[in-house]
Coordinates of C-alpha atoms and ligand atoms in Angstrom, one line a residue:
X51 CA 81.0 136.2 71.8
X52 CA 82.7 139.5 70.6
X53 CA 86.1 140.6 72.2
X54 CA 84.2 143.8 72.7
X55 CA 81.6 142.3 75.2
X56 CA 84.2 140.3 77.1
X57 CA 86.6 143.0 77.0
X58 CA 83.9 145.5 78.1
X59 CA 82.6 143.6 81.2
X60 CA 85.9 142.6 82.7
X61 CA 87.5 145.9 82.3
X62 CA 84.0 147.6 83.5
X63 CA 84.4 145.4 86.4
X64 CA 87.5 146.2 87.5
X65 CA 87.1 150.0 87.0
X66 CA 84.2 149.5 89.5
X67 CA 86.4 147.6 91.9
X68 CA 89.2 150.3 91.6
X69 CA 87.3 152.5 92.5
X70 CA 87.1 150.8 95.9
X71 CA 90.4 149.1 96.5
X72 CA 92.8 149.5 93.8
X73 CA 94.7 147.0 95.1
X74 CA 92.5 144.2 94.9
X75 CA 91.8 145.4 90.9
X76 CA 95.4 144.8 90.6
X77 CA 96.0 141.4 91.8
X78 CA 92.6 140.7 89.7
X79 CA 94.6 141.8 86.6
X80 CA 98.3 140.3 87.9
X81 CA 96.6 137.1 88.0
X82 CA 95.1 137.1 84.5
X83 CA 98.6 138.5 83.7
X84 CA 100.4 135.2 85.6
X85 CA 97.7 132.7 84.3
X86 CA 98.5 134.1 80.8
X87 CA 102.2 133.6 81.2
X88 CA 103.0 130.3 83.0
X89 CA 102.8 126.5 81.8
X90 CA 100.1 125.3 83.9
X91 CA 100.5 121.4 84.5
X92 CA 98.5 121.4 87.5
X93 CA 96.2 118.2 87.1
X94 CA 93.2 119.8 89.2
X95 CA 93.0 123.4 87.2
X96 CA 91.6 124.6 84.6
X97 CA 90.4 128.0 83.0
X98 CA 86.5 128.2 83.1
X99 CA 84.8 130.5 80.3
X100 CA 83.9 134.2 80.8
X101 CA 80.1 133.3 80.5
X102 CA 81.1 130.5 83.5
X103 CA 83.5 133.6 85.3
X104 CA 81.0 136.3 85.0
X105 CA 77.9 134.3 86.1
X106 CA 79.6 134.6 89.6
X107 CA 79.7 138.3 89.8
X108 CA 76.6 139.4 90.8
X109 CA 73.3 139.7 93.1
X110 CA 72.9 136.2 94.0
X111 CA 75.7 136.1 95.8
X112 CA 73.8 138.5 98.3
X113 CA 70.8 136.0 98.8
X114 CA 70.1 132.9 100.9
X115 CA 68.3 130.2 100.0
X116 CA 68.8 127.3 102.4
X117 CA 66.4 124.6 101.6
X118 CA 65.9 122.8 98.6
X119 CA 63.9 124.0 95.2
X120 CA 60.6 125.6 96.0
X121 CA 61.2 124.5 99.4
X122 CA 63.2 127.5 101.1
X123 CA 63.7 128.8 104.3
X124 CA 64.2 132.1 103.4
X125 CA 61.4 134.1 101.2
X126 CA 62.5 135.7 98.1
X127 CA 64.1 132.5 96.0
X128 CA 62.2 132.4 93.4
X129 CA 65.0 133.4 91.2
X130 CA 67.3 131.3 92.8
X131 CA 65.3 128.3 92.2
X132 CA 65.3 129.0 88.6
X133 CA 69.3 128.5 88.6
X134 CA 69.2 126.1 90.8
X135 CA 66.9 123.5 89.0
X136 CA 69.2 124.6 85.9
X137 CA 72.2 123.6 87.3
X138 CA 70.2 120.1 88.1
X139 CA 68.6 119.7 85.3
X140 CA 72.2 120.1 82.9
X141 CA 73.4 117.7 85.4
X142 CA 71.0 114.9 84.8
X143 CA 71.4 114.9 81.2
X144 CA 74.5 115.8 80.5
X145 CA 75.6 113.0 83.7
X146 CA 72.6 110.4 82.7
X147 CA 71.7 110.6 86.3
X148 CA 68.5 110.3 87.7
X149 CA 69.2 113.0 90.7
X150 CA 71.7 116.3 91.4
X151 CA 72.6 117.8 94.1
X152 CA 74.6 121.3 93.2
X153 CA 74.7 123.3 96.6
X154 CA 78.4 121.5 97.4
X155 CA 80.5 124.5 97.5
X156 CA 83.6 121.6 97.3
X157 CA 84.6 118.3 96.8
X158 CA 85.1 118.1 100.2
X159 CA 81.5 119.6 101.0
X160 CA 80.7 116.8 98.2
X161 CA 81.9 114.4 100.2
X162 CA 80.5 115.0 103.3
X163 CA 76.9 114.9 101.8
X164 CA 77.3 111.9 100.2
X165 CA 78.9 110.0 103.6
X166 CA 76.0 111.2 105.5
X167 CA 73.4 110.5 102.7
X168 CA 74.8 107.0 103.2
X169 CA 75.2 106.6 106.6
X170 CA 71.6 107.7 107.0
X171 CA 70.2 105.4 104.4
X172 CA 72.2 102.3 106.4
X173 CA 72.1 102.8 109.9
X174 CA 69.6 103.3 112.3
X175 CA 70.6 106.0 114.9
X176 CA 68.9 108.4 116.8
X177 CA 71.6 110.8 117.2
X178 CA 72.0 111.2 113.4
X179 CA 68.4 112.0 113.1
X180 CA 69.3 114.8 115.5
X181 CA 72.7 115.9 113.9
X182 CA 70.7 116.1 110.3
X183 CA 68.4 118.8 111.9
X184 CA 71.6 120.6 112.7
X185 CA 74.6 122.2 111.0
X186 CA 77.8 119.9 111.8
X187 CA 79.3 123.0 113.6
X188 CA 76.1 123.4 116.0
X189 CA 76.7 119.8 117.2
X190 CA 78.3 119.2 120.9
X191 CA 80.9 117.5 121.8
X192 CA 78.4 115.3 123.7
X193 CA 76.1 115.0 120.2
X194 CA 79.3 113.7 118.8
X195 CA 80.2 111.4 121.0
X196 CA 76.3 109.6 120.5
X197 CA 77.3 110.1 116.9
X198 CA 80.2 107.9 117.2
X199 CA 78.0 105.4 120.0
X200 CA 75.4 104.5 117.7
X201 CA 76.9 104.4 114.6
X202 CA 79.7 102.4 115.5
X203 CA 83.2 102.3 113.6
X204 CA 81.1 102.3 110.6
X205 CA 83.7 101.3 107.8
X206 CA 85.1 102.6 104.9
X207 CA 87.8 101.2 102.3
X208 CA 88.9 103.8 99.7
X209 CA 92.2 104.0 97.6
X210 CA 95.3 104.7 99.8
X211 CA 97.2 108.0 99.3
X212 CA 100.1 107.5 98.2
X213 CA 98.3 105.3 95.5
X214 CA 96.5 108.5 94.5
X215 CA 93.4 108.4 96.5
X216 CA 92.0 111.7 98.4
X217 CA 92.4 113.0 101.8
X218 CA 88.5 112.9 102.2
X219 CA 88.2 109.6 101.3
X220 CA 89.2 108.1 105.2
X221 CA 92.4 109.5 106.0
X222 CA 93.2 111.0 109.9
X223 CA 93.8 115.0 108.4
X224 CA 90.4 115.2 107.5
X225 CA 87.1 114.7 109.1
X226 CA 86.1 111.7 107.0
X227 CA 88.9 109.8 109.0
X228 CA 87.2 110.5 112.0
X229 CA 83.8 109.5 110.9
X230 CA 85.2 106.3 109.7
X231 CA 87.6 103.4 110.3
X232 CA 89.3 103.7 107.4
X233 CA 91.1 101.0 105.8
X234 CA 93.2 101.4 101.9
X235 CA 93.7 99.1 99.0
X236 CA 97.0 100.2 96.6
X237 CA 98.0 99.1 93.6
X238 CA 100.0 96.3 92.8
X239 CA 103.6 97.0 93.4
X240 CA 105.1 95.8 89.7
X241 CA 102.7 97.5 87.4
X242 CA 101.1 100.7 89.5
X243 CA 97.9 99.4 88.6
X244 CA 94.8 98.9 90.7
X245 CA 94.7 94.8 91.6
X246 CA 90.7 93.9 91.5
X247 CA 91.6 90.4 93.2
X248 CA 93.1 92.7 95.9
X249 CA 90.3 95.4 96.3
X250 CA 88.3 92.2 96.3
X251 CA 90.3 90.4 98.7
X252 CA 90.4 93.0 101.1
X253 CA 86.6 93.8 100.8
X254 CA 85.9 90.6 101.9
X255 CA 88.2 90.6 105.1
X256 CA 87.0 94.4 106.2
X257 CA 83.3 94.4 105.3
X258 CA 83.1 98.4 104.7
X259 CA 79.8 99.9 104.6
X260 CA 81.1 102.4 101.5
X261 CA 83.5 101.0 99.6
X262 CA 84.6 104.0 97.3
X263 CA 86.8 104.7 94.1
X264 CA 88.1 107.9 92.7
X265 CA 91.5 109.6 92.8
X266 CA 93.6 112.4 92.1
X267 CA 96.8 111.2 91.5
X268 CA 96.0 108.0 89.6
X269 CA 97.0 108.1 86.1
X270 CA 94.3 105.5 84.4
X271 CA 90.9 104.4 84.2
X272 CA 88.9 102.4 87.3
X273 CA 86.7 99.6 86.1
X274 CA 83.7 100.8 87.8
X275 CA 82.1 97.6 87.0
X276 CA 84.0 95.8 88.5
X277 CA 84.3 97.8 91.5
X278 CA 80.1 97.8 92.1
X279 CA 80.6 94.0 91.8
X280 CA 83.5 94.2 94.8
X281 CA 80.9 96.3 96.5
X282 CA 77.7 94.0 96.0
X283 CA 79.1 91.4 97.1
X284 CA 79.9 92.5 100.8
X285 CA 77.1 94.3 100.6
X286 CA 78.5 97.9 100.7
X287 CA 77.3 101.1 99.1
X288 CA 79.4 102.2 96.1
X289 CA 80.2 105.9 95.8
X290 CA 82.9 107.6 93.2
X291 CA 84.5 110.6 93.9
X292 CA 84.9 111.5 90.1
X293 CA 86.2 114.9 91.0
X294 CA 89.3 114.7 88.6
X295 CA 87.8 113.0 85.4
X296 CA 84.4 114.5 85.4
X297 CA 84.8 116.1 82.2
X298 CA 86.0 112.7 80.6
X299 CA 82.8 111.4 81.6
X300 CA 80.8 114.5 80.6
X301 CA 82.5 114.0 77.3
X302 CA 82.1 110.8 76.6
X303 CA 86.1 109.1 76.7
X304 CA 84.8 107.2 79.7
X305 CA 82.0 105.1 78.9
X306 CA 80.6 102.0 79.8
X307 CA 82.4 100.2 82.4
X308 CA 84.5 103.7 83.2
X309 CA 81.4 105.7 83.7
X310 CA 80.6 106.1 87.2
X311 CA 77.4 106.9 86.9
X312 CA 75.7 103.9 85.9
X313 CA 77.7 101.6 88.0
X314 CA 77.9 104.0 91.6
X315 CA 74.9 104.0 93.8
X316 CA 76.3 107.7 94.3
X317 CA 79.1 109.9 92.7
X318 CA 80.2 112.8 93.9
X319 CA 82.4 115.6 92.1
X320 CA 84.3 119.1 91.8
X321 CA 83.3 121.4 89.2
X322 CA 86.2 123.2 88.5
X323 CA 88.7 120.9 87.3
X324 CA 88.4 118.4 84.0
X325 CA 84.4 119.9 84.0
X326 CA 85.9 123.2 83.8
X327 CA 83.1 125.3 85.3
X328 CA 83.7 127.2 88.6
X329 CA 84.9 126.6 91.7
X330 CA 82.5 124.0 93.7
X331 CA 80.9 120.8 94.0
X332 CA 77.9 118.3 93.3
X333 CA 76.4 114.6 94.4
X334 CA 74.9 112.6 91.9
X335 CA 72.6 109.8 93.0
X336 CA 69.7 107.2 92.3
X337 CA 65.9 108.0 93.6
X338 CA 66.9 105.8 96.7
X339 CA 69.5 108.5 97.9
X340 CA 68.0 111.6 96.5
X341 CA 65.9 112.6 100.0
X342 CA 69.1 112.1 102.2
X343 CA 71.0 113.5 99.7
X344 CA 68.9 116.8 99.8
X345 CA 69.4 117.2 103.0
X346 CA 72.8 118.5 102.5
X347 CA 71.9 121.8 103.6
X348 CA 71.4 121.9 106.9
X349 CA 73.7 118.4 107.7
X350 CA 77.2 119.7 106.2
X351 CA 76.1 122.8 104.2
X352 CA 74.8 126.3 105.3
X353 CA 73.3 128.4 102.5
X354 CA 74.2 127.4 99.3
X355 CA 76.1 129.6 97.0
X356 CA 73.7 130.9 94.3
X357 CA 76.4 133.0 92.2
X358 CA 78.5 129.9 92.3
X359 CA 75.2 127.3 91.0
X360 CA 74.3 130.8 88.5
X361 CA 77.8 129.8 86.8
X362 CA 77.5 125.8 87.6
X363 CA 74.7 126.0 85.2
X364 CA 76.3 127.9 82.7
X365 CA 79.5 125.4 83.1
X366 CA 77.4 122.5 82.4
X367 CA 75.5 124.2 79.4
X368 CA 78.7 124.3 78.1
X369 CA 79.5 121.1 78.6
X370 CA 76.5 119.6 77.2
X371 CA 77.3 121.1 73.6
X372 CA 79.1 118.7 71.4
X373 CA 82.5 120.5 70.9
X374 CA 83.0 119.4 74.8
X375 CA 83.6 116.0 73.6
X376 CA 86.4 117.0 71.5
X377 CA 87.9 119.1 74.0
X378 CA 87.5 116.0 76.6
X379 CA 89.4 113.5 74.0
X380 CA 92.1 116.6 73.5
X381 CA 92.6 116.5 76.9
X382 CA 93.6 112.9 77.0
X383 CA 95.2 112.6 73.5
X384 CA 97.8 115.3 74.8
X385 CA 98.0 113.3 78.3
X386 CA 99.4 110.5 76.4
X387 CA 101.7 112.7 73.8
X388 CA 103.3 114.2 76.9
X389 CA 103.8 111.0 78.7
X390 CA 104.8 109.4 75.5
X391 CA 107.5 112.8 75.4
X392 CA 108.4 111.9 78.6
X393 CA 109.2 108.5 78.4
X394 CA 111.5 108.7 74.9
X395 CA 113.4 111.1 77.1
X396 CA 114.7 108.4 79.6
X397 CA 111.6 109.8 82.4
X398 CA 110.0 107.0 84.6
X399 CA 106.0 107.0 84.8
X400 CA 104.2 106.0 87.5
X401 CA 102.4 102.8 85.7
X402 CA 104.1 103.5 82.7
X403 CA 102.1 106.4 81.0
X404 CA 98.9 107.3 81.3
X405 CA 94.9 106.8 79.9
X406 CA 93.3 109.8 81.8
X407 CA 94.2 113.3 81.7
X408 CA 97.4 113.1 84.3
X409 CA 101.2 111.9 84.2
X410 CA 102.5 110.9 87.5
X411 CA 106.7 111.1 87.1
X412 CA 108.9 109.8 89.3
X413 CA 111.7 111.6 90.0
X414 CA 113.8 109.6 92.2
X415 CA 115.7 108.5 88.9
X416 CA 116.7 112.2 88.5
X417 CA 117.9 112.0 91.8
X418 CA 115.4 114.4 93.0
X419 CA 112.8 114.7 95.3
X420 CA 109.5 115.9 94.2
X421 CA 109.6 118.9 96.1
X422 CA 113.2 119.8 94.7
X423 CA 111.6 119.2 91.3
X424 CA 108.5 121.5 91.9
X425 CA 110.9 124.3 92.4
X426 CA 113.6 123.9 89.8
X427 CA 110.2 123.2 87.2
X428 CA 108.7 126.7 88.6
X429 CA 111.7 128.5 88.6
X430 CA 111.8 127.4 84.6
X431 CA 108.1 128.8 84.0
X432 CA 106.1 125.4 84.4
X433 CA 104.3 125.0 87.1
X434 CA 103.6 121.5 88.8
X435 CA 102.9 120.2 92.1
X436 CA 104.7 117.6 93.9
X437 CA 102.9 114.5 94.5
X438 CA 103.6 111.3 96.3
X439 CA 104.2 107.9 94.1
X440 CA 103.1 104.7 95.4
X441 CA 105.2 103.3 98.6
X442 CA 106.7 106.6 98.9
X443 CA 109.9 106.3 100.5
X444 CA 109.8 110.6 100.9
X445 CA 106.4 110.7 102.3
X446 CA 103.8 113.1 101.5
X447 CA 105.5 116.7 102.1
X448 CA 108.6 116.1 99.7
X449 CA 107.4 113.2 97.9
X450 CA 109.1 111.3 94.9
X451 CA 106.6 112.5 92.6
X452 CA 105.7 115.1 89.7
X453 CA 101.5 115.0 88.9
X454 CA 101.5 117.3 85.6
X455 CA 98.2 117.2 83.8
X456 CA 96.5 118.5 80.7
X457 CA 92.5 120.1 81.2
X458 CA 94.2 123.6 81.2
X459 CA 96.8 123.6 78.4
X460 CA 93.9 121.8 76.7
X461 CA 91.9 124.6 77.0
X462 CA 94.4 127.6 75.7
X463 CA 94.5 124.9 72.4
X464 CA 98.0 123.2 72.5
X465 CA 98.0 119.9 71.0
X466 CA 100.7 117.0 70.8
X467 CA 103.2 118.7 69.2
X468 CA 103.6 121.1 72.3
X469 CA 103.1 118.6 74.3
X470 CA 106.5 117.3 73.1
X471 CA 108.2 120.4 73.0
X472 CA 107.0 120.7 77.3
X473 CA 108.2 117.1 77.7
X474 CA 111.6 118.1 76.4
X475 CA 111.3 121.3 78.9
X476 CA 110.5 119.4 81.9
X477 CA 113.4 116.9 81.0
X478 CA 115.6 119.4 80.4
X479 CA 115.0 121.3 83.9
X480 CA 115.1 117.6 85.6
X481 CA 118.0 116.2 84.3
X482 CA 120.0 119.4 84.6
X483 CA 118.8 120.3 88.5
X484 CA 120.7 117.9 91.1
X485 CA 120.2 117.6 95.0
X486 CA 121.6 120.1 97.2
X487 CA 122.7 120.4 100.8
X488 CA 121.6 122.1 104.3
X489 CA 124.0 124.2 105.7
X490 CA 125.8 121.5 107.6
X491 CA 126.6 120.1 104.1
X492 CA 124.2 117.5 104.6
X493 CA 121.7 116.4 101.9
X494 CA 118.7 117.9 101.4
X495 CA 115.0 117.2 100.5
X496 CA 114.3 120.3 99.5
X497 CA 117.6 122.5 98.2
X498 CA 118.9 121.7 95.0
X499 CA 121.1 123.6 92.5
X500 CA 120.0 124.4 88.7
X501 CA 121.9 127.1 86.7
X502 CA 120.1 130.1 86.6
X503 CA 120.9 130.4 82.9
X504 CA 119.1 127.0 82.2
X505 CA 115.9 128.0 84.1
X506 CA 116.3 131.4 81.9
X507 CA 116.1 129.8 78.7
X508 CA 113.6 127.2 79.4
X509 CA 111.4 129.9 80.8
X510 CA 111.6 131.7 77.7
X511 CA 111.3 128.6 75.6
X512 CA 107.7 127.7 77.6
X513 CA 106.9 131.6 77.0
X514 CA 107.3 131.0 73.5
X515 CA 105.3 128.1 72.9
X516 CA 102.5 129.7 74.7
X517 CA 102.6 132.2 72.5
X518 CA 100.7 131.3 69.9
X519 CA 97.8 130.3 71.9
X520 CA 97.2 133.3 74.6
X521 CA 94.4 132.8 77.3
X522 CA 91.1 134.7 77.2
X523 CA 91.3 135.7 73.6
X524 CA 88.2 137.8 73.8
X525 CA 89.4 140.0 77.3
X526 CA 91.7 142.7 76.7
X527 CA 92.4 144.8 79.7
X528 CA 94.2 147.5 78.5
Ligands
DSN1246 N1 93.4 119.7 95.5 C1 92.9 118.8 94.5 C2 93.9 118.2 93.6 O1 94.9 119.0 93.3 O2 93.9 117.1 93.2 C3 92.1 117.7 95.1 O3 91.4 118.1 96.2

């Protein structure tokens, strides 16, 4: 695609939007400007295409279109539909699935769908037949409490937290913790690892209904083999929330037994992150799942988004093409340089490095907690987010953890030998920030001192090895 085109549309755009509210054309173009400038570690982002970016902008997002392909409950969706059964379709092959779902405007929407898919394909219960004919938020207090009376404490076992499972996967904060008793399996203590004997062991004493897998702060691959065998044999439904590694399994660095797809009786992911398309969410599934899973919209979703599926099916035509593949074993390759960078440095891993596309440090042996990190790394020019290690002994606001991963760096093109050059940055920040104190002089969790000179020249330094590599080659908005 020529610079001019990009260029043209992006700066036509915001011309048009200045128009308007200057001030919302201006954040538009500080944020290019920020996203250009700063090391982006964050595991979960990415930086989707302009083809992916500008599919969003535009007349769908004026039209509903609840219902399901050709089966609408609004007139006018014809061209919806087409997107819509694009967006599917790309799924299916590029996933090997037999059915997609691609109205989830989130993981969490994702989620939802798939818990309800499941609980409706397992139990028998009038008042879920009445709460699928609904939209969650038009349920009483009263529905709810049938909800809970004839489904029971229907059971769930996902990964724990601070083992780097997800909020929706059981836990209190979220709704899924109130749909479910929730119990966790961790990993083992000495190697960070996830213990099959264990997930096995405590299958067997908790009988879930959904026994699920997926993480996002879990730096290696799940045996999804193993796991459907876990789940067979207490007779649960296996679902994956592959809402981190999707594009390792889009490209092809997890196969067999660390494919989801053909182990899961349902899989459920983001868009946005590893998959690099935009911002939302999809359900993968079997033909045993595909009716309940349909009925998405009205159960957990109101109209679908059909700007957001427009660029969905862009994103995944994207991700079917075969340079894809390479990008998805980049991502990994510079994973393990940067933990490898990391680990010559004196840094401790969580498990010891990594064999997806995220580090986990801890940086309790820096003396630090992960929140004091976040700060002294962002005040440097890299930007992280605290995360909590296993058996946490900071919890999950401060943490003892640093998740850094690679799908965005990936995309601007830096390889391993940046990747070494950022481990000796985020070593250098580390080791040279130390723990400071409230102003009763006792210590903090979240103060900490780091020479402004230091975060200075590591800024620059991280400036400078971006350099070479600018985002969004083709859009220039001057
Ligand atoms: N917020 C996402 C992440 O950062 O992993 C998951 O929901």
């Amino acid at each position: 695609m020529s610079r001019n085109a990009e260029s043209t549309a992006f700066r036509s755009a915001l011309e048009v939007i200045r128009a308007v509210e200057p001030r919302v054309a201006d954040a538009i173009g500080a944020e290019l400007a920020d996203q250009r400038e700063s090391l982006k570690l964050i595991a979960s982002e990415n930086y989707a295409s302009p083809a992916t970016l500008l599919a969003m902008g535009n007349w769908f997002s004026d039209k509903y279109a609840e219902g399901t392909v050709g089966r609408r409950f609004y007139a006018g969706c014809q061209n919806v539909d087409t997107v819509e059964a694009l967006a599917a379709e790309h799924a299916r092959e590029l996933f090997g699935a037999a059915h997609a779902y691609v109205q989830p405007h989130s993981g969490i929407d994702a989620n939802l769908v798939a818990f309800w898919a499941i609980l409706a394909d397992r139990v028998e219960s009038p008042a879920l037949k009445k709460a699928q004919a609904r939209h969650v938020n038009d349920l009483t207090e009263a529905d709810w409490f049938a909800l809970r009376r004839e489904l029971g404490d229907q059971r769930m076992l996902g990964m724990s937290l601070d083992a780097g499972g997800h909020l929706t996967h059981g836990f209190r904060p979220n709704i899924s913790g109130k749909m479910f008793d929730q119990r966790s399996y961790g990993t083992d203590p000495a190697t960070g690892l996830i213990d099959y004997d264990r997930v096995a062991e405590a299958a067997r004493e908790f009988r879930p209904l959904i026994l699920v897998a997926g993480y996002s702060a879990y730096p290696r691959k799940v045996n999804f083999r193993i796991m459907r065998e876990i789940a067979d044999s207490v007779g649960a439904t296996f679902m994956v929330d592959m809402a981190h590694f999707a594009g390792l399994v889009a490209g092809k660095v997890f196969t067999g037994d660390f494919d989801p797809v053909p182990h899961a009786h349902i899989v459920t992911t983001t868009t946005h992150k590893s998959l690099r398309g935009p911002r939302g969410g999809m359900v993968l599934c079997g033909p045993e799942l595909a009716d309940q899973v349909d009925r998405g919209c009205p159960m957990v979703l109101g109209g679908p988004l059909p700007h957001v599926m427009a660029a969905k099916a862009v994103a995944l035509a994207e991700a079917r093409r075969p340079d894809f593949a390479d990008y998805a074993q980049r991502i990994v390759d510079n994973a393990q340089a940067l933990a490898d960078g990391l680990l010559r440095r004196g840094a401790t891993l969580v498990t010891g490095g990594t064999d997806n596309h995220l580090v986990l440090i801890d940086v309790s042996n820096y003396g630090l907690t992960g929140r004091q990190a976040e700060q002294a790394l962002l005040d440097s020019g890299i930007v992280t987010n605290r995360n909590a290690v296993p058996q946490d002994p900071n919890g999950a606001w401060y943490t003892s953890g640093i998740r850094i991963g690679t799908p965005a760096l990936t995309t601007r093109g830096l390889g391993a030998t940046e990747m070494d050059a950022t481990a000796e940055l985020i070593h250098t920040v580390l080791s040279q920030t130390t723990a400071g104190t409230g102003p009763d002089g006792a210590a903090s969790k979240a103060k900490y001192v780091l020479d402004p000179a230091v975060a200075e020249q590591v800024g620059k330094q991280a400036a400078d090895l971006l350099t070479p590599f600018p985002l969004y080659p083709t859009v220039d908005l001057a």
